[in-house]
Amino acid sequence: MHMAVTTSISPVQFDVNSSLSTAQRQTQGRAARDRIHPAQLGDWNPQSRGHDALETILAQSAIRQSDLLPIRHGRMSASAWTYYRGAAAVAAADLGSRPNSGLTVQMCGDAHILNFGLWATPERNLSFDLRDFDETLPGPFEWDVSRLVASIVVLARDSGLKQTVADRAVAACLAAYRARMAKYSTAKQLFIWYDKVTVDDLIGVFTTKDQKRASSLIAKSAVKKTSAGAAKKLIEKVGGRLQISEQPPTRTHLKATPASAVYNAYRESLEEDRRHLLDGFTPQDAVQQIVGVGSVGMRVYLLLLNGCHDNDPLFLQIKQAGPSVYEPFAGASVHTNHGQRVVTGQRLIQSATDIFVGWTSDQGLDFYVRQFRDMKVIADAEILAPRLVEFATACGGVLARSHARSGDPTAINAYIGKGRKFDEALGRFAVAYADQTAVDHQQLVDAVKSGAIASAPG
């Protein structure tokens, strides 16, 4: 099946030009309406998408571990929401089949609502930010916004919420995005770069009744989500040596630990001070993991290291990185190692990034490396659903901040204008694409039921 390709985006062309005046950048933003007017962002025609959703999902199997694919299909077929989480490639093909604004940012690439959460800054403060960068690539800002608002409707339906709640959450998300982008359109460059959404900012968007409970849940979770917290659950001593406990099929030991050349390549990707810190730890054990929904089948390893004392653990997650699903539509990455693409994109997008992020490669496969958990606090759908409007508000503001760091907030703000048509159009798209997701999910379910696609629990 032919996939429609948009070729009008340069793979590294960001729209910020410091030599242009504010008025010229505003003119650029308004001129982008000739490519696609904000009112057209809501247009969705399944007949012109240019690909088959199931074929697009299955095409991703080529770079994945074949024996894990049935687990991926099983997780994606569980609900329309789990399907949406695993179907970034489908969204990329769909968004890439339409005209775009040409206003380029470093896209998250998979900005669905559960890909936002709390992270620890290097100073050990909690910051609310995007958390998944596997598909990051320069591309049109509205692709991220479209994926986010559609995810709100899909999650709301999956959680049994009324459409009016989903509509309010989408509207709140878009209003927050626009307000934050308008603020950045007149802000100094360093203000944008240093701006953060703190844990207090996040809690502040909730109702007074929920704020105390949210604070308590976050504090308890942050304590557990560390290497020390993980050690209590995951480490056992075998023959006097620290070892990660198994939990098949989610966590199983490797036949061999990562080769020294692979580890050394990762080490060299770090800054000198981080290399010095890493050298204070010694690798002890490694297991293979199955994580997420869309990531199932990609090779993921958990590496246990220990410092100079008996109980000084550090967990690193090593995750395979393939080409971004947006590359056929937004241009190939300038980075030959896709682990480096992920890390570079993360550093552009996040206000503060894990000190151990780096990249490596092994036997023709690329990987990125990060701390495992590291105070990451991520809401699940059950907790999030009753507070969807408030959480969507926080996500909209964070997405605007991430876009303003790499794109031109003045041009984007001028393109959006007063925002009524922008909001109405993306509200329409969110509903239409949630409908499309239901259809695509059923296509996968039918293929599983018929036996055409293998499926397994896990």
XYZ file of C-alpha atoms in Angstrom:
458
model
C 0.000 0.000 0.000
C 1.415 3.363 -1.010
C 2.083 5.788 1.827
C 1.529 9.467 1.082
C 4.683 11.487 1.694
C 4.985 15.169 2.510
C 8.354 16.431 1.273
C 8.075 20.129 2.029
C 9.826 20.010 5.403
C 13.585 20.262 5.634
C 14.864 17.687 8.145
C 16.918 20.213 10.147
C 15.271 23.518 9.260
C 14.038 25.243 12.377
C 12.121 28.456 11.886
C 13.944 30.617 14.428
C 16.056 33.315 12.784
C 17.465 35.793 15.267
C 18.264 38.270 12.487
C 14.564 38.765 11.727
C 12.534 41.398 13.509
C 9.459 40.538 15.538
C 7.270 41.937 12.766
C 8.998 39.763 10.154
C 8.544 36.654 12.275
C 4.874 37.486 12.747
C 4.578 37.867 8.985
C 6.137 34.424 8.530
C 3.599 32.940 10.903
C 0.620 34.526 9.161
C 2.017 33.486 5.766
C 1.975 29.854 6.947
C -1.823 30.047 6.820
C -1.489 29.877 3.035
C -0.091 26.370 3.428
C -2.894 25.273 5.714
C -5.266 27.641 7.464
C -5.916 26.954 11.177
C -9.555 26.237 10.288
C -8.378 23.355 8.049
C -6.511 21.567 10.840
C -9.749 19.826 11.738
C -10.210 18.237 8.320
C -9.996 14.454 8.322
C -10.789 12.245 5.354
C -10.064 8.517 5.809
C -10.158 8.039 2.049
C -7.073 10.204 1.526
C -4.847 8.820 4.284
C -2.785 6.888 1.729
C -2.016 3.770 3.782
C -3.625 0.848 5.558
C -3.373 1.151 9.356
C -2.819 -2.552 9.993
C -0.139 -2.780 7.311
C 1.601 0.208 8.883
C 1.599 -1.464 12.303
C 2.928 -4.741 10.908
C 5.626 -2.979 8.882
C 7.264 -2.016 12.173
C 7.899 -5.676 12.942
C 10.980 -5.765 10.720
C 13.298 -4.184 13.312
C 11.707 -5.867 16.339
C 12.401 -9.112 18.136
C 10.009 -11.532 16.445
C 9.187 -13.689 19.476
C 7.888 -10.598 21.337
C 5.538 -9.424 18.592
C 2.520 -11.465 19.792
C 2.776 -9.640 23.139
C 2.771 -6.307 21.313
C -0.333 -7.284 19.360
C -2.017 -8.505 22.532
C -1.370 -5.263 24.384
C -2.449 -3.078 21.451
C -5.650 -5.044 20.848
C -6.763 -4.751 24.493
C -8.568 -1.435 23.950
C -8.746 1.563 21.629
C -6.587 3.434 24.147
C -3.790 0.853 24.215
C -4.009 0.725 20.436
C -3.588 4.498 20.234
C -0.548 4.367 22.515
C 1.118 1.826 20.245
C 0.080 3.375 16.940
C 2.413 6.359 16.624
C 3.395 5.117 13.159
C -0.243 5.206 12.063
C -0.630 8.770 13.356
C 2.580 9.827 11.615
C 1.359 8.483 8.279
C -2.045 10.124 8.759
C -0.659 13.518 9.760
C 1.970 13.297 7.038
C -0.731 12.752 4.411
C -2.124 16.267 4.957
C -0.748 19.758 4.260
C 1.190 21.248 7.148
C 2.072 24.697 8.461
C 5.810 24.336 7.885
C 6.396 25.953 11.301
C 9.015 23.553 12.548
C 9.762 22.532 16.138
C 11.536 19.596 17.710
C 8.488 17.350 17.950
C 8.052 14.916 20.771
C 6.512 12.717 18.077
C 4.305 10.808 20.514
C 2.726 13.537 22.642
C -0.240 11.554 23.931
C -1.562 12.534 27.341
C 0.128 9.735 29.317
C 3.523 10.677 27.894
C 3.616 13.601 30.317
C 4.831 13.133 33.859
C 7.116 14.281 36.640
C 10.898 13.940 36.310
C 13.749 14.666 38.685
C 15.997 17.532 37.641
C 19.752 17.169 38.317
C 19.103 19.265 41.444
C 16.599 16.553 42.558
C 13.564 18.784 42.161
C 10.463 17.468 40.407
C 9.583 19.012 37.043
C 6.458 18.258 34.974
C 7.477 17.500 31.402
C 7.236 15.235 28.394
C 8.663 11.791 29.049
C 8.903 9.798 25.796
C 11.156 10.749 22.892
C 11.485 7.609 20.780
C 9.876 9.355 17.782
C 11.333 12.844 18.277
C 12.209 14.709 15.066
C 11.943 18.236 13.675
C 8.476 18.694 12.178
C 5.345 20.892 12.116
C 4.201 21.988 15.572
C 0.565 21.082 14.910
C 1.366 17.378 14.529
C 2.219 17.134 18.235
C -0.838 19.189 19.189
C -3.094 17.001 17.042
C -1.797 13.779 18.582
C -2.256 15.195 22.075
C -5.855 16.369 21.689
C -6.938 13.170 19.942
C -5.424 11.160 22.805
C -7.595 13.078 25.268
C -10.783 11.978 23.496
C -9.618 8.364 23.103
C -8.706 8.136 26.793
C -11.964 9.790 27.865
C -14.008 7.273 25.878
C -11.966 4.360 27.170
C -12.555 5.591 30.736
C -16.319 5.887 30.250
C -16.383 9.681 30.482
C -19.015 11.754 28.729
C -18.138 13.454 25.460
C -18.754 16.814 27.125
C -15.897 16.068 29.562
C -13.595 15.170 26.682
C -14.590 18.359 24.865
C -13.847 20.471 27.941
C -10.473 18.764 28.391
C -9.513 19.361 24.757
C -10.602 23.003 24.991
C -8.615 23.489 28.205
C -5.531 21.876 26.670
C -5.664 24.103 23.593
C -6.331 27.244 25.646
C -3.297 26.474 27.824
C -1.141 25.824 24.737
C -2.186 29.116 23.151
C -1.770 31.159 26.339
C 1.695 29.788 26.994
C 2.758 30.273 23.374
C 1.499 33.877 23.447
C 3.568 34.445 26.590
C 6.675 33.021 24.921
C 6.104 35.043 21.742
C 7.282 38.180 23.579
C 9.643 36.524 26.077
C 13.416 36.728 26.123
C 15.203 33.663 24.775
C 16.842 32.706 28.083
C 13.514 32.966 29.895
C 12.060 30.365 27.521
C 15.068 28.084 27.926
C 15.108 28.195 31.715
C 11.339 28.085 32.231
C 10.052 25.003 34.053
C 6.709 23.613 35.120
C 7.355 22.582 38.713
C 5.468 20.038 40.775
C 3.769 22.937 42.551
C 2.680 24.362 39.185
C 1.166 20.992 38.305
C -0.648 20.637 41.608
C -1.912 24.194 41.224
C -4.084 23.305 38.219
C -6.133 20.838 40.277
C -9.099 21.728 42.438
C -8.443 22.578 46.081
C -10.020 19.266 47.103
C -7.587 17.267 44.962
C -4.411 19.220 45.721
C -3.645 17.572 49.074
C -4.220 14.063 47.705
C -2.107 14.805 44.625
C 0.750 16.099 46.799
C 0.674 12.975 48.937
C 0.568 10.563 45.992
C 3.418 12.355 44.226
C 5.626 12.454 47.318
C 5.149 8.731 48.022
C 5.708 7.735 44.400
C 8.834 9.873 43.982
C 10.496 8.164 46.945
C 9.845 4.719 45.463
C 10.857 5.662 41.903
C 14.625 5.728 42.460
C 17.465 3.255 42.041
C 17.357 2.643 45.794
C 13.602 2.077 45.648
C 13.940 -0.241 42.666
C 16.667 -2.184 44.452
C 14.271 -3.173 47.223
C 12.012 -4.877 44.682
C 14.412 -6.022 41.996
C 17.702 -7.062 43.620
C 18.583 -10.369 45.222
C 21.917 -11.807 46.321
C 22.987 -15.008 44.606
C 26.285 -16.538 45.671
C 27.307 -13.290 47.335
C 26.714 -11.288 44.127
C 23.984 -8.753 43.423
C 21.520 -9.925 40.797
C 18.283 -8.636 39.273
C 15.355 -10.919 40.030
C 13.484 -12.436 37.103
C 9.789 -12.093 36.320
C 9.174 -13.910 33.001
C 8.281 -12.863 30.392
C 8.591 -9.218 31.503
C 12.094 -9.543 32.943
C 14.532 -12.329 32.015
C 18.276 -12.747 32.183
C 20.481 -12.394 29.161
C 22.778 -15.095 27.924
C 25.585 -12.569 28.273
C 25.899 -9.117 29.818
C 26.453 -6.139 27.452
C 29.862 -6.280 25.812
C 32.476 -3.878 27.122
C 32.681 -2.153 23.706
C 28.947 -1.346 23.856
C 29.232 -0.010 27.388
C 32.331 2.014 26.534
C 30.597 3.574 23.523
C 27.786 4.685 25.828
C 30.338 6.055 28.307
C 32.000 8.122 25.574
C 28.651 9.727 24.685
C 28.541 11.364 28.123
C 30.106 14.670 29.112
C 33.437 14.335 30.919
C 32.016 15.015 34.386
C 29.278 12.415 33.856
C 31.872 9.879 32.704
C 33.774 10.475 35.928
C 30.590 9.873 37.914
C 29.758 6.705 35.952
C 33.249 5.356 36.571
C 32.391 5.195 40.264
C 29.989 2.338 39.462
C 30.696 -1.225 38.330
C 28.281 -3.282 36.176
C 26.853 -6.239 38.116
C 23.991 -7.800 36.160
C 21.629 -7.261 33.222
C 18.200 -8.492 32.159
C 15.987 -8.026 29.151
C 12.725 -6.125 29.750
C 9.378 -5.846 27.999
C 8.069 -2.330 28.458
C 5.154 -0.173 27.315
C 2.837 -0.892 24.417
C 4.336 0.543 21.249
C 7.854 -0.359 22.404
C 7.211 -4.076 22.730
C 9.543 -5.954 20.415
C 12.273 -3.341 20.584
C 15.233 -4.641 22.579
C 15.239 -3.167 26.077
C 17.726 -4.073 28.781
C 18.034 -3.176 32.450
C 21.599 -2.878 33.700
C 22.447 -2.969 37.415
C 25.591 -1.201 38.581
C 26.876 -0.719 42.118
C 29.054 1.969 43.652
C 31.938 1.609 46.072
C 29.709 0.593 48.990
C 27.735 -2.613 49.454
C 24.342 -0.961 48.905
C 24.909 1.753 46.291
C 22.818 0.697 43.249
C 22.356 2.459 39.939
C 19.908 1.113 37.348
C 20.329 2.088 33.695
C 17.803 1.233 30.999
C 19.224 0.518 27.530
C 16.537 0.815 24.861
C 16.692 0.152 21.140
C 16.050 3.166 18.914
C 14.984 2.853 15.284
C 14.179 5.597 12.778
C 11.452 7.985 13.888
C 8.064 7.070 12.422
C 7.916 10.651 11.093
C 11.019 10.380 8.908
C 9.149 9.361 5.715
C 7.110 12.559 6.047
C 9.403 15.093 7.732
C 12.814 14.035 6.417
C 15.550 11.767 7.739
C 17.316 12.587 10.982
C 20.720 14.243 10.705
C 21.969 11.783 13.323
C 23.260 8.470 12.009
C 22.749 6.870 15.430
C 19.065 6.938 16.376
C 19.964 6.753 20.035
C 21.722 10.076 19.583
C 18.627 11.389 17.762
C 16.485 10.516 20.787
C 18.886 12.036 23.320
C 19.422 15.225 21.312
C 15.678 15.661 20.879
C 15.087 15.049 24.585
C 17.615 17.720 25.517
C 15.956 20.205 23.169
C 12.472 19.455 24.476
C 12.888 18.946 28.222
C 13.660 21.759 30.637
C 15.992 19.450 32.593
C 17.328 16.089 31.457
C 18.633 12.999 33.252
C 22.402 13.284 33.772
C 23.018 9.742 32.527
C 21.295 9.948 29.111
C 23.549 8.759 26.315
C 23.669 6.415 23.349
C 25.467 3.394 21.977
C 25.126 0.691 19.311
C 25.533 -3.048 18.976
C 25.458 -5.385 15.968
C 23.861 -2.796 13.693
C 21.245 -1.684 16.238
C 21.165 1.720 17.930
C 20.309 2.267 21.587
C 19.820 5.116 24.012
C 20.524 4.883 27.719
C 18.846 6.576 30.678
C 18.341 6.067 34.381
C 15.608 3.617 35.252
C 12.736 5.375 37.073
C 14.772 8.201 38.691
C 11.826 9.767 40.545
C 9.588 9.469 37.471
C 5.965 9.903 38.554
C 3.486 8.918 35.853
C -0.282 8.972 36.244
C -2.291 5.999 35.046
C -5.610 6.295 33.242
C -7.658 5.349 36.298
C -6.184 8.138 38.427
C -6.177 10.609 35.564
C -9.712 10.201 34.203
C -11.581 12.059 37.011
C -9.104 14.936 36.655
C -8.798 14.916 32.887
C -9.580 18.609 32.334
C -7.001 19.759 34.864
C -4.293 17.394 33.658
C -4.941 18.302 30.017
C -4.456 21.952 30.963
C -1.015 21.197 32.386
C -0.058 19.135 29.316
C -1.032 21.913 26.912
C 1.224 24.389 28.701
C 4.169 21.988 28.776
C 3.844 21.168 25.076
C 3.925 24.883 24.235
C 7.062 25.316 26.312
C 8.783 22.406 24.573
C 7.882 23.824 21.153
C 9.029 27.330 22.069
C 12.504 26.032 22.974
C 13.278 24.855 19.432
C 10.722 26.654 17.245
C 9.673 30.262 16.796
C 6.937 31.093 19.311
C 6.354 34.475 17.677
C 5.597 32.884 14.308
C 3.497 30.102 15.848
C 1.506 32.605 17.900
C 0.894 34.734 14.795
C -0.252 31.660 12.876
C -2.724 30.730 15.614
C -4.029 34.307 15.865
C -6.965 34.842 18.216
C -7.355 31.084 18.415
C -11.063 30.496 17.874
C -10.657 28.733 14.528
C -7.568 26.893 15.774
C -9.476 25.559 18.793
C -12.597 24.656 16.844
C -10.637 22.852 14.150
C -8.463 20.797 16.482
C -11.505 19.994 18.600
C -13.146 18.563 15.475
C -9.998 16.653 14.588
C -9.757 15.150 18.075
C -13.245 13.654 17.784
C -12.834 12.539 14.168
C -9.498 10.895 14.849
C -10.808 9.161 17.967
C -13.514 7.706 15.696
C -10.809 6.610 13.249
C -8.821 5.032 16.081
C -11.851 2.952 17.059
C -12.093 1.679 13.470
C -8.358 0.931 13.270
C -8.402 -0.814 16.633
C -11.269 -3.044 15.503
C -9.282 -3.932 12.382
C -6.473 -5.205 14.611
C -8.903 -7.054 16.910
C -10.494 -8.780 13.926
C -7.077 -9.824 12.607
C -6.205 -11.292 15.991
C -9.544 -13.108 16.304
C -9.201 -14.603 12.837
C -5.723 -15.890 13.604
C -4.147 -13.771 10.884
C -1.987 -12.093 13.559
C -0.512 -13.895 16.546
C -1.391 -12.477 19.952
C -0.247 -13.355 23.469
C -0.691 -11.958 26.993
C 2.281 -10.371 28.706
